[in-house]
């Protein structure tokens, strides 16, 4: 692929470098029907080609025609597209554009370095999400909004899943968030500080961008490029690219308020957002957006069987002590600005950026105060039949050996017996039942903040040469906390809240982009030659937690666990700061070789000069307009992704389930750690990808369009977090004696990043869309989108047998599986293979109505805590039936400025009840892997004001 790209680029330049003769030129102006003001940056294109221009700040344009039968298309986001036959006698053409009542025009900039174009003129599939689409749903979460619009986009809610509860990693075409790039105004946005240490195999270990730090009201349009674009935007754009275009009006005020809740009466939320545009002298603008959100938690739990048993013995265990549901999100505030200033007719300054913060917390697992599931090393010592109630000897020198007392209550004793013992030995012996008589359920949370800024200057010349110089930065901080828990080794009289660590992601970049159209005699259009260079650095930093979150207390030697229980703090010796700089250069060629054939070729060179060395990616894409109504398109591209500094260096200890449903400590360690190497880890390398696509566009009528796109994405040496690798008693003993993880001696599972498997995603996207404006106040919009994706695990490492661990021979050899059976099943089956999103919207004067149908086909998943997808020797794989989900909205325009709407998502509260094993063992009432919102019907009321 590398040599094909280089050869193609050189051939195009050498073979066709001949100037063409002059053509017929048409000139004119474009103005706004409502205000009469000239319109800048309106796209003017010859129909059926990619030849065109944009209007100047004075609304003027000039374009050379290619034939006497040429028709011009005038397009601008938010306005009705005009199709006009130009005069051939030199008469000036004056065009007036009217506002669209539905924002139905799909003018996009992603996927090309030429002029903005309609999605039906693109050689690659692109989805366009309009501002109205962003509003017509109960959720204020960008991930949920995109899932409701794009069937190949999947995102789940992750309860009791660490930071993925607050920054939910989405998948596009079944690939990790790491394989998709987020752009804002065409500039790359930074990753989140959250690394997904829990979740399904598709997202485990991923580190993507946090889109919810950008207020939805700031978005003029959201573009989703569903094709490999590594050569154009970055080597890791394997699955595609998101491009968020910011509002850029210099006038007007918009306010959106929304309240809602679920049909069960919980999950109440409020959202208030505002956008305002201001002139920046007569030559510029400043557009500002603010949003405030507050969301109460939900509870879809039932009482666990062990909790009910403890209640029957008198223990004051809280009802539904372990909560499954949405987290509590407090005071989420985001702000964004977009500004531009014309220094002259050809030079333009621009800047944009924003700040956001929010705090979230959710339930962790119940720490049972007794019984067989009593929390190890807090309420219980040992395991199985030999397990005893955990007790601390407050004064080892007083002659009373607390751990050998004959009247120490067993784990099966009732509440009164335990309390009687506490009363008899208070001040001498200590049980955590004294302070936590009903056990405790930690609340895990994070204070999140995000800062970004981009500034640049761009210009163009009459010859068509364009240039753009910019610099940007981004910063994402995850400040973690855990409440209602203990550091058991500290004993009594200790804090119940800990700050266990910070994760900080920082990125800085400098870009230079240029383009120039070269007129070639052999081509129907100029050959657009674009190129650029970029320097970018990515930094990941872990900061130590507060001392109590990791300190080794005086009761550690008596068997009590160290560190904040549930999420252990990071000590200073495990904190660090890691950086990966790289520079890149790209070239991008695109032209209409003949009137009916558009070809684009791109190549990109990147150098990760501190570690992974150089990469070269390429792309060839073509659009063939076979007839005026039928086009075919296709592309071939390659991609490469190196592990992020966070993935390569992260070290963390959290709570997980073992195969019997008990709570244990699980560690995330770097692949170069001696423990990981002893378990078979190898140095991380980059993953590579080949993306093939073939599609068609059928313009059935001016208002009805059908597109279908086949795709195949093959990834080699995929970077992902292994499943939890259990440490048996002997391995755990060797680890404890080695001192490799001082203070983490209770570790019973580990995981690390690896390049362990190859996959292929094969599928098809089909979209039938109908957009019709009948009059200035009547419109019909309908679409049916279908996605079928079949993931296939091509290769993975077989389990390995180790006979020694950390240099010590083992009495019995142990098998280690890097890719567990559970993860293998999740890779291929956890996402439904078939998805449909069908939507119909009707506008009739002041009224509007919308109905949206979602179909999710069946999917498979292992029960929650089954590492090998078996429980007690029984198969733990379950198949769940598909479902239709129905959303609806009705609205009324009260006046020219005010609109009200009421809607319901998931009208019939469709859900999948949990398996009895999960229900009794974990207390969840629904299937955790459900691909839609499991909380039931969501009702909302929205009020809008525009001035």
PDB file of C-alpha atoms in Angstrom, residues 397-540:
ATOM      1  CA  UNK A 397       0.609  -6.603  74.586  1.00  0.00           C
ATOM      2  CA  UNK A 398      -2.468  -6.794  76.850  1.00  0.00           C
ATOM      3  CA  UNK A 399      -2.397 -10.589  77.081  1.00  0.00           C
ATOM      4  CA  UNK A 400      -5.619 -11.045  75.067  1.00  0.00           C
ATOM      5  CA  UNK A 401      -5.181 -12.681  71.669  1.00  0.00           C
ATOM      6  CA  UNK A 402      -8.284 -11.426  69.894  1.00  0.00           C
ATOM      7  CA  UNK A 403      -7.968 -13.788  66.940  1.00  0.00           C
ATOM      8  CA  UNK A 404      -8.068 -16.914  69.139  1.00  0.00           C
ATOM      9  CA  UNK A 405     -10.971 -15.951  71.391  1.00  0.00           C
ATOM     10  CA  UNK A 406     -13.439 -18.806  71.766  1.00  0.00           C
ATOM     11  CA  UNK A 407     -16.459 -16.514  71.670  1.00  0.00           C
ATOM     12  CA  UNK A 408     -15.472 -14.790  68.402  1.00  0.00           C
ATOM     13  CA  UNK A 409     -18.678 -14.971  66.336  1.00  0.00           C
ATOM     14  CA  UNK A 410     -18.504 -17.044  63.191  1.00  0.00           C
ATOM     15  CA  UNK A 411     -19.324 -15.560  59.804  1.00  0.00           C
ATOM     16  CA  UNK A 412     -22.749 -17.209  60.055  1.00  0.00           C
ATOM     17  CA  UNK A 413     -23.602 -15.636  63.419  1.00  0.00           C
ATOM     18  CA  UNK A 414     -26.571 -13.305  63.671  1.00  0.00           C
ATOM     19  CA  UNK A 415     -26.414  -9.574  64.267  1.00  0.00           C
ATOM     20  CA  UNK A 416     -27.091  -9.748  68.012  1.00  0.00           C
ATOM     21  CA  UNK A 417     -24.212 -12.173  68.585  1.00  0.00           C
ATOM     22  CA  UNK A 418     -21.817  -9.896  66.731  1.00  0.00           C
ATOM     23  CA  UNK A 419     -22.967  -6.801  68.619  1.00  0.00           C
ATOM     24  CA  UNK A 420     -22.712  -8.604  71.955  1.00  0.00           C
ATOM     25  CA  UNK A 421     -19.108  -9.547  71.200  1.00  0.00           C
ATOM     26  CA  UNK A 422     -18.308  -5.945  70.195  1.00  0.00           C
ATOM     27  CA  UNK A 423     -19.754  -4.659  73.470  1.00  0.00           C
ATOM     28  CA  UNK A 424     -17.753  -7.177  75.528  1.00  0.00           C
ATOM     29  CA  UNK A 425     -14.398  -6.403  73.908  1.00  0.00           C
ATOM     30  CA  UNK A 426     -14.737  -2.734  72.918  1.00  0.00           C
ATOM     31  CA  UNK A 427     -11.339  -1.023  73.214  1.00  0.00           C
ATOM     32  CA  UNK A 428      -9.504  -4.346  73.194  1.00  0.00           C
ATOM     33  CA  UNK A 429     -10.593  -6.017  69.968  1.00  0.00           C
ATOM     34  CA  UNK A 430     -12.100  -4.375  66.923  1.00  0.00           C
ATOM     35  CA  UNK A 431     -14.505  -5.578  64.252  1.00  0.00           C
ATOM     36  CA  UNK A 432     -15.424  -3.310  61.354  1.00  0.00           C
ATOM     37  CA  UNK A 433     -18.991  -4.350  62.178  1.00  0.00           C
ATOM     38  CA  UNK A 434     -18.745  -1.804  64.993  1.00  0.00           C
ATOM     39  CA  UNK A 435     -18.645   1.149  62.594  1.00  0.00           C
ATOM     40  CA  UNK A 436     -20.356  -0.587  59.666  1.00  0.00           C
ATOM     41  CA  UNK A 437     -22.939  -2.929  61.227  1.00  0.00           C
ATOM     42  CA  UNK A 438     -24.709  -3.393  57.883  1.00  0.00           C
ATOM     43  CA  UNK A 439     -21.554  -3.518  55.819  1.00  0.00           C
ATOM     44  CA  UNK A 440     -20.856  -0.695  53.409  1.00  0.00           C
ATOM     45  CA  UNK A 441     -21.109   0.159  49.733  1.00  0.00           C
ATOM     46  CA  UNK A 442     -18.409   2.524  48.466  1.00  0.00           C
ATOM     47  CA  UNK A 443     -19.363   5.398  46.178  1.00  0.00           C
ATOM     48  CA  UNK A 444     -16.780   5.807  43.423  1.00  0.00           C
ATOM     49  CA  UNK A 445     -16.549   9.146  41.653  1.00  0.00           C
ATOM     50  CA  UNK A 446     -14.488  11.685  39.793  1.00  0.00           C
ATOM     51  CA  UNK A 447     -14.232  15.442  39.519  1.00  0.00           C
ATOM     52  CA  UNK A 448     -13.632  16.024  35.817  1.00  0.00           C
ATOM     53  CA  UNK A 449     -12.348  19.152  34.121  1.00  0.00           C
ATOM     54  CA  UNK A 450     -11.421  19.910  30.539  1.00  0.00           C
ATOM     55  CA  UNK A 451      -9.674  22.826  28.842  1.00  0.00           C
ATOM     56  CA  UNK A 452      -8.921  23.364  25.154  1.00  0.00           C
ATOM     57  CA  UNK A 453      -7.907  26.182  22.834  1.00  0.00           C
ATOM     58  CA  UNK A 454      -6.945  26.528  19.173  1.00  0.00           C
ATOM     59  CA  UNK A 455      -5.786  29.680  17.394  1.00  0.00           C
ATOM     60  CA  UNK A 456      -4.645  30.218  13.860  1.00  0.00           C
ATOM     61  CA  UNK A 457      -4.455  32.344  10.772  1.00  0.00           C
ATOM     62  CA  UNK A 458      -5.416  31.336   7.251  1.00  0.00           C
ATOM     63  CA  UNK A 459      -5.463  32.976   3.893  1.00  0.00           C
ATOM     64  CA  UNK A 460      -5.940  32.541   0.178  1.00  0.00           C
ATOM     65  CA  UNK A 461      -4.865  34.197  -3.055  1.00  0.00           C
ATOM     66  CA  UNK A 462      -6.687  34.896  -6.334  1.00  0.00           C
ATOM     67  CA  UNK A 463      -4.817  31.973  -7.879  1.00  0.00           C
ATOM     68  CA  UNK A 464      -6.534  29.598  -5.427  1.00  0.00           C
ATOM     69  CA  UNK A 465      -3.554  29.001  -3.139  1.00  0.00           C
ATOM     70  CA  UNK A 466      -4.768  28.518   0.443  1.00  0.00           C
ATOM     71  CA  UNK A 467      -2.770  28.240   3.649  1.00  0.00           C
ATOM     72  CA  UNK A 468      -3.546  27.694   7.316  1.00  0.00           C
ATOM     73  CA  UNK A 469      -1.216  27.902  10.335  1.00  0.00           C
ATOM     74  CA  UNK A 470      -2.544  26.939  13.760  1.00  0.00           C
ATOM     75  CA  UNK A 471      -1.569  25.825  17.235  1.00  0.00           C
ATOM     76  CA  UNK A 472      -3.698  24.032  19.779  1.00  0.00           C
ATOM     77  CA  UNK A 473      -3.715  22.550  23.250  1.00  0.00           C
ATOM     78  CA  UNK A 474      -5.990  20.306  25.257  1.00  0.00           C
ATOM     79  CA  UNK A 475      -6.072  19.196  28.871  1.00  0.00           C
ATOM     80  CA  UNK A 476      -8.321  16.633  30.579  1.00  0.00           C
ATOM     81  CA  UNK A 477      -8.138  15.933  34.309  1.00  0.00           C
ATOM     82  CA  UNK A 478      -9.801  13.038  36.146  1.00  0.00           C
ATOM     83  CA  UNK A 479      -9.569  13.627  39.902  1.00  0.00           C
ATOM     84  CA  UNK A 480     -10.866  10.413  41.455  1.00  0.00           C
ATOM     85  CA  UNK A 481     -12.431   9.985  44.876  1.00  0.00           C
ATOM     86  CA  UNK A 482     -14.118   7.196  46.776  1.00  0.00           C
ATOM     87  CA  UNK A 483     -16.514   7.642  49.696  1.00  0.00           C
ATOM     88  CA  UNK A 484     -18.089   5.438  52.339  1.00  0.00           C
ATOM     89  CA  UNK A 485     -15.170   3.039  52.469  1.00  0.00           C
ATOM     90  CA  UNK A 486     -12.128   2.191  54.590  1.00  0.00           C
ATOM     91  CA  UNK A 487      -8.414   1.564  54.481  1.00  0.00           C
ATOM     92  CA  UNK A 488      -8.765  -1.522  56.653  1.00  0.00           C
ATOM     93  CA  UNK A 489      -5.104  -1.550  57.656  1.00  0.00           C
ATOM     94  CA  UNK A 490      -5.646   1.759  59.499  1.00  0.00           C
ATOM     95  CA  UNK A 491      -8.153   0.169  61.878  1.00  0.00           C
ATOM     96  CA  UNK A 492     -10.747   2.267  63.740  1.00  0.00           C
ATOM     97  CA  UNK A 493     -11.018   6.070  63.778  1.00  0.00           C
ATOM     98  CA  UNK A 494     -10.123   6.657  60.141  1.00  0.00           C
ATOM     99  CA  UNK A 495     -11.570   8.770  57.321  1.00  0.00           C
ATOM    100  CA  UNK A 496     -14.330   7.373  55.109  1.00  0.00           C
ATOM    101  CA  UNK A 497     -13.465   9.410  52.006  1.00  0.00           C
ATOM    102  CA  UNK A 498     -10.245   9.236  50.000  1.00  0.00           C
ATOM    103  CA  UNK A 499      -8.689  10.917  46.980  1.00  0.00           C
ATOM    104  CA  UNK A 500      -6.908   7.980  45.439  1.00  0.00           C
ATOM    105  CA  UNK A 501      -5.310   9.435  42.269  1.00  0.00           C
ATOM    106  CA  UNK A 502      -5.426  11.919  39.397  1.00  0.00           C
ATOM    107  CA  UNK A 503      -5.141  11.061  35.705  1.00  0.00           C
ATOM    108  CA  UNK A 504      -4.093  13.990  33.529  1.00  0.00           C
ATOM    109  CA  UNK A 505      -4.010  13.970  29.731  1.00  0.00           C
ATOM    110  CA  UNK A 506      -2.352  16.876  27.902  1.00  0.00           C
ATOM    111  CA  UNK A 507      -1.829  17.407  24.177  1.00  0.00           C
ATOM    112  CA  UNK A 508      -0.146  20.183  22.197  1.00  0.00           C
ATOM    113  CA  UNK A 509       0.063  20.583  18.433  1.00  0.00           C
ATOM    114  CA  UNK A 510       1.251  22.920  15.682  1.00  0.00           C
ATOM    115  CA  UNK A 511      -0.035  22.594  12.104  1.00  0.00           C
ATOM    116  CA  UNK A 512       0.694  24.037   8.688  1.00  0.00           C
ATOM    117  CA  UNK A 513      -1.734  23.172   5.869  1.00  0.00           C
ATOM    118  CA  UNK A 514      -1.622  24.383   2.270  1.00  0.00           C
ATOM    119  CA  UNK A 515      -3.541  23.627  -0.911  1.00  0.00           C
ATOM    120  CA  UNK A 516      -3.387  24.758  -4.520  1.00  0.00           C
ATOM    121  CA  UNK A 517      -5.551  23.895  -7.550  1.00  0.00           C
ATOM    122  CA  UNK A 518      -3.484  23.087 -10.636  1.00  0.00           C
ATOM    123  CA  UNK A 519      -5.245  23.305 -14.001  1.00  0.00           C
ATOM    124  CA  UNK A 520      -4.441  20.223 -16.070  1.00  0.00           C
ATOM    125  CA  UNK A 521      -5.389  19.769 -19.698  1.00  0.00           C
ATOM    126  CA  UNK A 522      -6.157  16.091 -19.201  1.00  0.00           C
ATOM    127  CA  UNK A 523      -8.467  16.599 -16.196  1.00  0.00           C
ATOM    128  CA  UNK A 524     -12.015  17.882 -16.157  1.00  0.00           C
ATOM    129  CA  UNK A 525     -11.308  19.880 -12.990  1.00  0.00           C
ATOM    130  CA  UNK A 526      -8.191  21.382 -11.464  1.00  0.00           C
ATOM    131  CA  UNK A 527      -6.045  18.939  -9.528  1.00  0.00           C
ATOM    132  CA  UNK A 528      -6.234  20.064  -5.915  1.00  0.00           C
ATOM    133  CA  UNK A 529      -2.846  19.507  -4.285  1.00  0.00           C
ATOM    134  CA  UNK A 530      -2.981  19.738  -0.503  1.00  0.00           C
ATOM    135  CA  UNK A 531      -0.248  19.074   1.979  1.00  0.00           C
ATOM    136  CA  UNK A 532       0.887  19.880   5.429  1.00  0.00           C
ATOM    137  CA  UNK A 533       3.096  19.196   8.396  1.00  0.00           C
ATOM    138  CA  UNK A 534       2.212  18.689  12.032  1.00  0.00           C
ATOM    139  CA  UNK A 535       4.013  18.400  15.330  1.00  0.00           C
ATOM    140  CA  UNK A 536       2.057  16.928  18.204  1.00  0.00           C
ATOM    141  CA  UNK A 537       2.907  15.669  21.655  1.00  0.00           C
ATOM    142  CA  UNK A 538       0.777  13.625  24.000  1.00  0.00           C
ATOM    143  CA  UNK A 539       1.383  13.546  27.766  1.00  0.00           C
ATOM    144  CA  UNK A 540      -0.185  11.303  30.395  1.00  0.00           C
TER     145      UNK A 540
END
